mmCIF file of C-alpha atoms in Angstrom:
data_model
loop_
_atom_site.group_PDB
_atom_site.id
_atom_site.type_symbol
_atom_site.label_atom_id
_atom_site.label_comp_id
_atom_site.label_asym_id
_atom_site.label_seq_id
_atom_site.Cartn_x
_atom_site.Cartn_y
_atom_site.Cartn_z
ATOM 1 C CA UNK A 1 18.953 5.275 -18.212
ATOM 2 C CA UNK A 2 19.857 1.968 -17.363
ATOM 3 C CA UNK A 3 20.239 -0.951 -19.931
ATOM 4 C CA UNK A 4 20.414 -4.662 -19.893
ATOM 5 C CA UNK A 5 22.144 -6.470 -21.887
ATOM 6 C CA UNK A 6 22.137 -10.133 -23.040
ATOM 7 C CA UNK A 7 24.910 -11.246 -25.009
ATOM 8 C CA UNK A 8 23.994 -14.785 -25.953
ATOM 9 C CA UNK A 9 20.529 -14.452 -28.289
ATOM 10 C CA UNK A 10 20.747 -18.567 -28.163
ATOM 11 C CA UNK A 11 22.316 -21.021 -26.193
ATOM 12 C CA UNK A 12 22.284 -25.148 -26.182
ATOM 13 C CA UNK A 13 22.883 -27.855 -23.301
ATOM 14 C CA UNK A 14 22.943 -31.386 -22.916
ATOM 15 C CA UNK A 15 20.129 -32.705 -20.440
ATOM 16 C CA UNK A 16 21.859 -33.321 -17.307
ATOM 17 C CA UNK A 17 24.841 -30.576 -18.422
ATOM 18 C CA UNK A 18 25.601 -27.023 -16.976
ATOM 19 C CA UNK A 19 25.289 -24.200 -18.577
ATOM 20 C CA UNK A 20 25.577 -20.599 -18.126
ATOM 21 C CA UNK A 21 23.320 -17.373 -19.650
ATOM 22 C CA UNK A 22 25.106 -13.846 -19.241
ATOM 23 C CA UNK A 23 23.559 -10.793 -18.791
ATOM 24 C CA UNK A 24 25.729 -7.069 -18.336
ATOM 25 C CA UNK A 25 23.775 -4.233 -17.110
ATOM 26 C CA UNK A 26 24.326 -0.499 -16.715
ATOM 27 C CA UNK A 27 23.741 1.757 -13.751
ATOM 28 C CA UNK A 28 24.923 4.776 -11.819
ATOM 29 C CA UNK A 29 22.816 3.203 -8.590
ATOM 30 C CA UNK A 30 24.018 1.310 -5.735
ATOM 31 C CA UNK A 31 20.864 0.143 -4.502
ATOM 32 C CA UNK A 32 19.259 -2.060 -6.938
ATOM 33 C CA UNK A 33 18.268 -5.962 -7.749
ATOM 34 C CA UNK A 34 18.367 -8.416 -10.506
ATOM 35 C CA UNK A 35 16.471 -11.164 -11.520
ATOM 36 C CA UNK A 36 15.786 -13.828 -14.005
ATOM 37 C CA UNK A 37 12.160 -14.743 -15.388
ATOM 38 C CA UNK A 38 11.693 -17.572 -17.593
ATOM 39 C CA UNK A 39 9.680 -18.104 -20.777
ATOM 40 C CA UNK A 40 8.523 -21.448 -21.909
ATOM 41 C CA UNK A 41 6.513 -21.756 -24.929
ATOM 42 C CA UNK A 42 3.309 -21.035 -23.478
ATOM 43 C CA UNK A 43 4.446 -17.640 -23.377
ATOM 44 C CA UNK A 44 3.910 -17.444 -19.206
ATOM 45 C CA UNK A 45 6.471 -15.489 -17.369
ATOM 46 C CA UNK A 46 8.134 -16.847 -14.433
ATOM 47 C CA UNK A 47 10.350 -15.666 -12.071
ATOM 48 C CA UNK A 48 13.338 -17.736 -11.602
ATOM 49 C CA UNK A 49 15.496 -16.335 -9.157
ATOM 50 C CA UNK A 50 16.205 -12.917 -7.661
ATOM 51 C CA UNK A 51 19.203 -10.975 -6.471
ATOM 52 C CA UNK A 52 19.805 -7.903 -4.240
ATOM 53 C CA UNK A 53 22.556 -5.752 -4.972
ATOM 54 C CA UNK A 54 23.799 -5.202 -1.406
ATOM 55 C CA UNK A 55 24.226 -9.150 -0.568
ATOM 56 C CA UNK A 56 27.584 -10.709 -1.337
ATOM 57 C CA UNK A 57 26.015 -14.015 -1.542
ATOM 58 C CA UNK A 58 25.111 -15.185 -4.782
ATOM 59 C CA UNK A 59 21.152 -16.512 -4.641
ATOM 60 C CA UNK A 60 20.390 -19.866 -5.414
ATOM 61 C CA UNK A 61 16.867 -21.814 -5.615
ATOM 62 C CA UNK A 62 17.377 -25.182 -6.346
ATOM 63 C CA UNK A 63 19.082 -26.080 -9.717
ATOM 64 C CA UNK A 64 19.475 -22.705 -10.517
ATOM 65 C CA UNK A 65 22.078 -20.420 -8.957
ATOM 66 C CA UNK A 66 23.754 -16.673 -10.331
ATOM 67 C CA UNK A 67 27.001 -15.463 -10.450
ATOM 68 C CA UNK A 68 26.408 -11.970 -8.974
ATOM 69 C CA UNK A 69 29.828 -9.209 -9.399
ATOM 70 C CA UNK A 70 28.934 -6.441 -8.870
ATOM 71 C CA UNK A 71 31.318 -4.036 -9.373
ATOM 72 C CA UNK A 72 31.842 -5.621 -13.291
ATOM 73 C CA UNK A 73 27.678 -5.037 -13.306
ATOM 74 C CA UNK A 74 27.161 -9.161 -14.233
ATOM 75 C CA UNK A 75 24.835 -11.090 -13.393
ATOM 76 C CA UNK A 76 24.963 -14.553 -15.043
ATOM 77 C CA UNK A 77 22.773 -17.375 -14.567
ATOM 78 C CA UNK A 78 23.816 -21.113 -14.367
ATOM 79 C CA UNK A 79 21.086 -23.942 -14.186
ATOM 80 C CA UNK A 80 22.603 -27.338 -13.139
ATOM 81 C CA UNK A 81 21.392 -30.505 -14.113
ATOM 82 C CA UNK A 82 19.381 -29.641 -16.890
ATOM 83 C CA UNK A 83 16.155 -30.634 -17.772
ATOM 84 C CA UNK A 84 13.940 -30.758 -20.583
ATOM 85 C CA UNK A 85 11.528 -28.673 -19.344
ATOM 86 C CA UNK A 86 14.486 -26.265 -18.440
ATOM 87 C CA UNK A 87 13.787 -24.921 -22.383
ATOM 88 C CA UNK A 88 12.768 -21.878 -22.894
ATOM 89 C CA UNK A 89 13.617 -18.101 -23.507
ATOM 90 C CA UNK A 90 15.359 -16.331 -20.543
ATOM 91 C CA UNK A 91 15.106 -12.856 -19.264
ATOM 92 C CA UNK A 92 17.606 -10.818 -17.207
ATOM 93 C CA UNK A 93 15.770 -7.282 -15.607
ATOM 94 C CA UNK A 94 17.103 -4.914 -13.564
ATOM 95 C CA UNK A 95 14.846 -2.512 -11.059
ATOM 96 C CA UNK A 96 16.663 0.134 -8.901
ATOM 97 C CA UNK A 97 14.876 1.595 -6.158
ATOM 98 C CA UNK A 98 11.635 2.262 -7.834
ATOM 99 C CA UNK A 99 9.019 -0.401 -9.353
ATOM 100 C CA UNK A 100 9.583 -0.338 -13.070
ATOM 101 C CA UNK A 101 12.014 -2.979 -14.508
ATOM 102 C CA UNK A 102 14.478 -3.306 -17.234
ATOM 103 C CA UNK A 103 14.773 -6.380 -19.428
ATOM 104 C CA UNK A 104 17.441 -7.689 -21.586
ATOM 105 C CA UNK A 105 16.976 -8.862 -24.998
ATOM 106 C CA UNK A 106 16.396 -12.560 -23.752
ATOM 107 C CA UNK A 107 18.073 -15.764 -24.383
ATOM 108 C CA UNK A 108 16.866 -18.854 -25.585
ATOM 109 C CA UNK A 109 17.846 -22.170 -24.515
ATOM 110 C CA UNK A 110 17.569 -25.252 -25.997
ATOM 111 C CA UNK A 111 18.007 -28.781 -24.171
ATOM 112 C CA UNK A 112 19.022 -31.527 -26.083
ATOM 113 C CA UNK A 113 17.978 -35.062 -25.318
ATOM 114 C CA UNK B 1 -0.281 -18.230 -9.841
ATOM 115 C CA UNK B 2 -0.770 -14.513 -8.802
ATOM 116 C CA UNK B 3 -4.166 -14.334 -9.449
ATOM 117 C CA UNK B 4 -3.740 -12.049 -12.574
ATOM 118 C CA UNK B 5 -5.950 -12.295 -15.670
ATOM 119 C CA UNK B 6 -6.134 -10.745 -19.101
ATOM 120 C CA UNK B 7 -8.640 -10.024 -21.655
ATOM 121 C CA UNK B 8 -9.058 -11.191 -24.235
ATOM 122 C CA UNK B 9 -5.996 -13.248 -25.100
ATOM 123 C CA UNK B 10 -5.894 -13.104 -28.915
ATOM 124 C CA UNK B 11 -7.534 -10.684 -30.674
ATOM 125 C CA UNK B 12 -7.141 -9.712 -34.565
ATOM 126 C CA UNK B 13 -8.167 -5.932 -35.423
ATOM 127 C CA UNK B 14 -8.003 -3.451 -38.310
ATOM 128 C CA UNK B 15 -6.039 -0.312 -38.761
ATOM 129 C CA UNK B 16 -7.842 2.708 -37.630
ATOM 130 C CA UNK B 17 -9.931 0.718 -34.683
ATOM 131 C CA UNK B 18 -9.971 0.961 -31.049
ATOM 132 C CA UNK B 19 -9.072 -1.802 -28.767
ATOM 133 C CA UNK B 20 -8.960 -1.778 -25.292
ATOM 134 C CA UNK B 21 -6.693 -5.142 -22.945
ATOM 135 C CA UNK B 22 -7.862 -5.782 -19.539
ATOM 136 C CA UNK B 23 -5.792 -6.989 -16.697
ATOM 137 C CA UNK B 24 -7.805 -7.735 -13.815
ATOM 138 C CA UNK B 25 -6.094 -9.341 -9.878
ATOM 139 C CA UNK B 26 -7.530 -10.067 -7.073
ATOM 140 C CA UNK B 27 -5.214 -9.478 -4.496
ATOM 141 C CA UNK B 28 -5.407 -5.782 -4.489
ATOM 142 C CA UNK B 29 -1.614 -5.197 -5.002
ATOM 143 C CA UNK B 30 -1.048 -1.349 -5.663
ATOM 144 C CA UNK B 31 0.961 -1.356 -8.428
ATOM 145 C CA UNK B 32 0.055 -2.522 -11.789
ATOM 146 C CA UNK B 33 1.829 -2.696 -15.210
ATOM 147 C CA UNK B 34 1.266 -2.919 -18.875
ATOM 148 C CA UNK B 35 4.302 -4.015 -20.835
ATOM 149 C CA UNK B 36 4.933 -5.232 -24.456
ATOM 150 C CA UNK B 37 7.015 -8.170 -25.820
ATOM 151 C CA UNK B 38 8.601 -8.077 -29.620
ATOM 152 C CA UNK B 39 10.938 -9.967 -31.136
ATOM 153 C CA UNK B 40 14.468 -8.537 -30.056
ATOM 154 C CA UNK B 41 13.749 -6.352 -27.592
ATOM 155 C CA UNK B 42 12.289 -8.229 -24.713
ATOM 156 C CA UNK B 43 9.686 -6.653 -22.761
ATOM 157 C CA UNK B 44 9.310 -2.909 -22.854
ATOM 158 C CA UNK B 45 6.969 -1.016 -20.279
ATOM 159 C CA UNK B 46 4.190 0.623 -21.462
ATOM 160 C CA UNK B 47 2.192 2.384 -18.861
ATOM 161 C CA UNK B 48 1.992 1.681 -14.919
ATOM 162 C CA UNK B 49 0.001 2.515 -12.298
ATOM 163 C CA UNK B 50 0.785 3.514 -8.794
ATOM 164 C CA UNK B 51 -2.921 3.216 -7.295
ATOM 165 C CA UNK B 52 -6.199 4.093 -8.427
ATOM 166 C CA UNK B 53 -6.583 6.706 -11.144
ATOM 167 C CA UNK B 54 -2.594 7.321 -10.481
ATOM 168 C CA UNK B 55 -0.719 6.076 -13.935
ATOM 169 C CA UNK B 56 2.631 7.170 -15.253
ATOM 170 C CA UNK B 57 4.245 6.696 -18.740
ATOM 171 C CA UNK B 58 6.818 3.851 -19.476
ATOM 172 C CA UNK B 59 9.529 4.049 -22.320
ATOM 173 C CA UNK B 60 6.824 3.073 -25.351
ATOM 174 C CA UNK B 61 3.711 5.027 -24.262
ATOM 175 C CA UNK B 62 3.274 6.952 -27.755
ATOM 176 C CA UNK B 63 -0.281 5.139 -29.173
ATOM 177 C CA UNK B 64 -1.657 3.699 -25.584
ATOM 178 C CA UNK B 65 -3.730 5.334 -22.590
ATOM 179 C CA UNK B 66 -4.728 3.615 -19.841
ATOM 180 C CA UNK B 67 -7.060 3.844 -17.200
ATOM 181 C CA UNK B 68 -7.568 2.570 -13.153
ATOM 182 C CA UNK B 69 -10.998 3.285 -12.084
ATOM 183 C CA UNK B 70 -10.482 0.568 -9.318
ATOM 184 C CA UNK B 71 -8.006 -1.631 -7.629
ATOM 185 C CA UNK B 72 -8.503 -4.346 -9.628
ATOM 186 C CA UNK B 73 -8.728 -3.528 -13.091
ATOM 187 C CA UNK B 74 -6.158 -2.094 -15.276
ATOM 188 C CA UNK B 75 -7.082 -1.185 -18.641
ATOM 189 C CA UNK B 76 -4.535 -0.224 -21.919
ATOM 190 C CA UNK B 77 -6.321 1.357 -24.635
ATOM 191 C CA UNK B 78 -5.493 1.452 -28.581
ATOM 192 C CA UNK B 79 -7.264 4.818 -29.494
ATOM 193 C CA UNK B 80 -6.527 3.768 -32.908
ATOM 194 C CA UNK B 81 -4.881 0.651 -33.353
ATOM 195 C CA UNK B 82 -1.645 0.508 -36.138
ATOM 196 C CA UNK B 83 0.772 -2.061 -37.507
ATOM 197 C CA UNK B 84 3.423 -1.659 -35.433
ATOM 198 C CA UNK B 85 1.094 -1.988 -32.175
ATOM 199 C CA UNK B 86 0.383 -5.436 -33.091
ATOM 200 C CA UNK B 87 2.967 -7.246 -30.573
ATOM 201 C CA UNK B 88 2.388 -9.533 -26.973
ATOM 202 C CA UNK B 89 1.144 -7.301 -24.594
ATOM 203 C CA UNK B 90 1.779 -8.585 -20.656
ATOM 204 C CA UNK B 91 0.499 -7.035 -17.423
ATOM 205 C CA UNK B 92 2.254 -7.523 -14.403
ATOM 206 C CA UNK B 93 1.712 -7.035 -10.795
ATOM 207 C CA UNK B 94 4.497 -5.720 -8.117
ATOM 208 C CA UNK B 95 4.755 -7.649 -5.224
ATOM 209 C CA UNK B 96 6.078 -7.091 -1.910
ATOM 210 C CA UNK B 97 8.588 -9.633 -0.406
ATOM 211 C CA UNK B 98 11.260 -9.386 2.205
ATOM 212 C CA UNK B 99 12.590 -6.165 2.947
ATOM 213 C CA UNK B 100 12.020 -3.552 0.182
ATOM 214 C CA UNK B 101 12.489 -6.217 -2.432
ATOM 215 C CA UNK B 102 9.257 -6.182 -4.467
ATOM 216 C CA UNK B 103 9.297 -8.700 -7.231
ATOM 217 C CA UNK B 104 6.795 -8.677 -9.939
ATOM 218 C CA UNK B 105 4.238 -11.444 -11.512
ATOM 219 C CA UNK B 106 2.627 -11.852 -15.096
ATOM 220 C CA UNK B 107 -0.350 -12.532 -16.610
ATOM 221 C CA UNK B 108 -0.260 -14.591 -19.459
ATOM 222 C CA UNK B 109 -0.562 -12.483 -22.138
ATOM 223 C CA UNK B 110 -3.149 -11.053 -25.249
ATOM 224 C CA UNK B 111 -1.711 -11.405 -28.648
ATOM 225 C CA UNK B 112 -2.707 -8.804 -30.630
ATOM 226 C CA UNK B 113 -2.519 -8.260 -34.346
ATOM 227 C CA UNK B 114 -3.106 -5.436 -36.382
ATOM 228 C CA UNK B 115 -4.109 -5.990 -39.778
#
């Protein structure tokens, strides 16, 4: 079965700093993608940014880019500039070729004024 | 917004009682899912459902049924409702996007607590 695993269970910034959220996952599969869903405090779910396995490229949308290797199965997250409303808990998931996805533990992030 | 809704979004129950969680859409996307969210162990699937009257089991079924009589309407059942079912409980949608990337969407949750 394949797990996902989130190191960090809480993580601070600076507004206007960097910072990075890790997230390790398992899998005998080749043909899979990642992603990153965000969780402010009204509890919504948001997707953030998504990754296919079988693209070198790293995705990026906006502030918020990943750090994609692949064959170390990581799959880190780093939001630039941060912003208040950046806050919240954040969610790695992993879904191989079916529908059903995986999610880490989560990690929440705190931005300090 | 992906046009998902749930019912009712807080409810407070008793030990022993039934309780059934809607998640209605409107865009008629096939496949459907109930997960729940706990403290430590981020979201965990349920149930899903493939189409109508087509479900399978996730990794936390024990305690839950759930039913598709049509597209738009996914319902997770309680049949009798205990402790350690009181939790968030999300339903999701799978879309389709480029490729044979689907990527999924949220409602916005019932909190449920079993008393």
């Amino acid at each position: 079965a394949q797990t996902v695993t989130q190191s960090q269970p809480e993580m601070s910034v600076q507004e206007a700093e960097t910072v990075t959220l890790s997230c390790t996952y398992d899998t005998s599969e080749s043909d899979y993608y990642l992603f990153w869903y965000k969780q402010p405090p009204s509890r919504q779910m948001i997707l953030v940014i998504r990754q296919e396995a079988y693209k070198q490229q790293n995705a990026t949308e906006n502030r918020f880019s990943v750090n994609f290797q692949k064959a170390a199965k990581s799959f880190s997250l780093k939001i630039s500039d941060s912003q208040l409303g950046d806050a919240a808990m954040y969610f790695c998931a992993y879904r191989s070729s079916g529908s059903r996805l995986t999610f880490g533990e989560g990690t929440q992030l705190t931005v300090n004024p | 917004d992906a046009g998902i809704t749930q019912s009712p979004r807080h409810k407070v129950t008793e030990t022993g009682t039934p309780v059934t969680l809607r998640c209605h859409q409107t865009e008629n996307h096939r496949y459907m899912y109930w997960y729940r969210q706990d403290p430590g162990h981020g979201l965990r699937l349920i149930h899903y459902s493939y189409g109508v009257k087509d479900t399978d089991k996730g990794e936390v079924s024990d305690g839950y049924s759930v039913s598709r009589s049509k597209t738009e309407d996914f319902l997770l059942t309680l049949e009798s409702a205990t402790s350690s079912q009181t939790s968030v409980y999300f339903c999701a949608i799978s879309v389709h996007r480029t490729g044979s990337s689907y990527e999924q969407y949220f409602g916005p949750g019932t909190r449920l607590t079993v008393t």
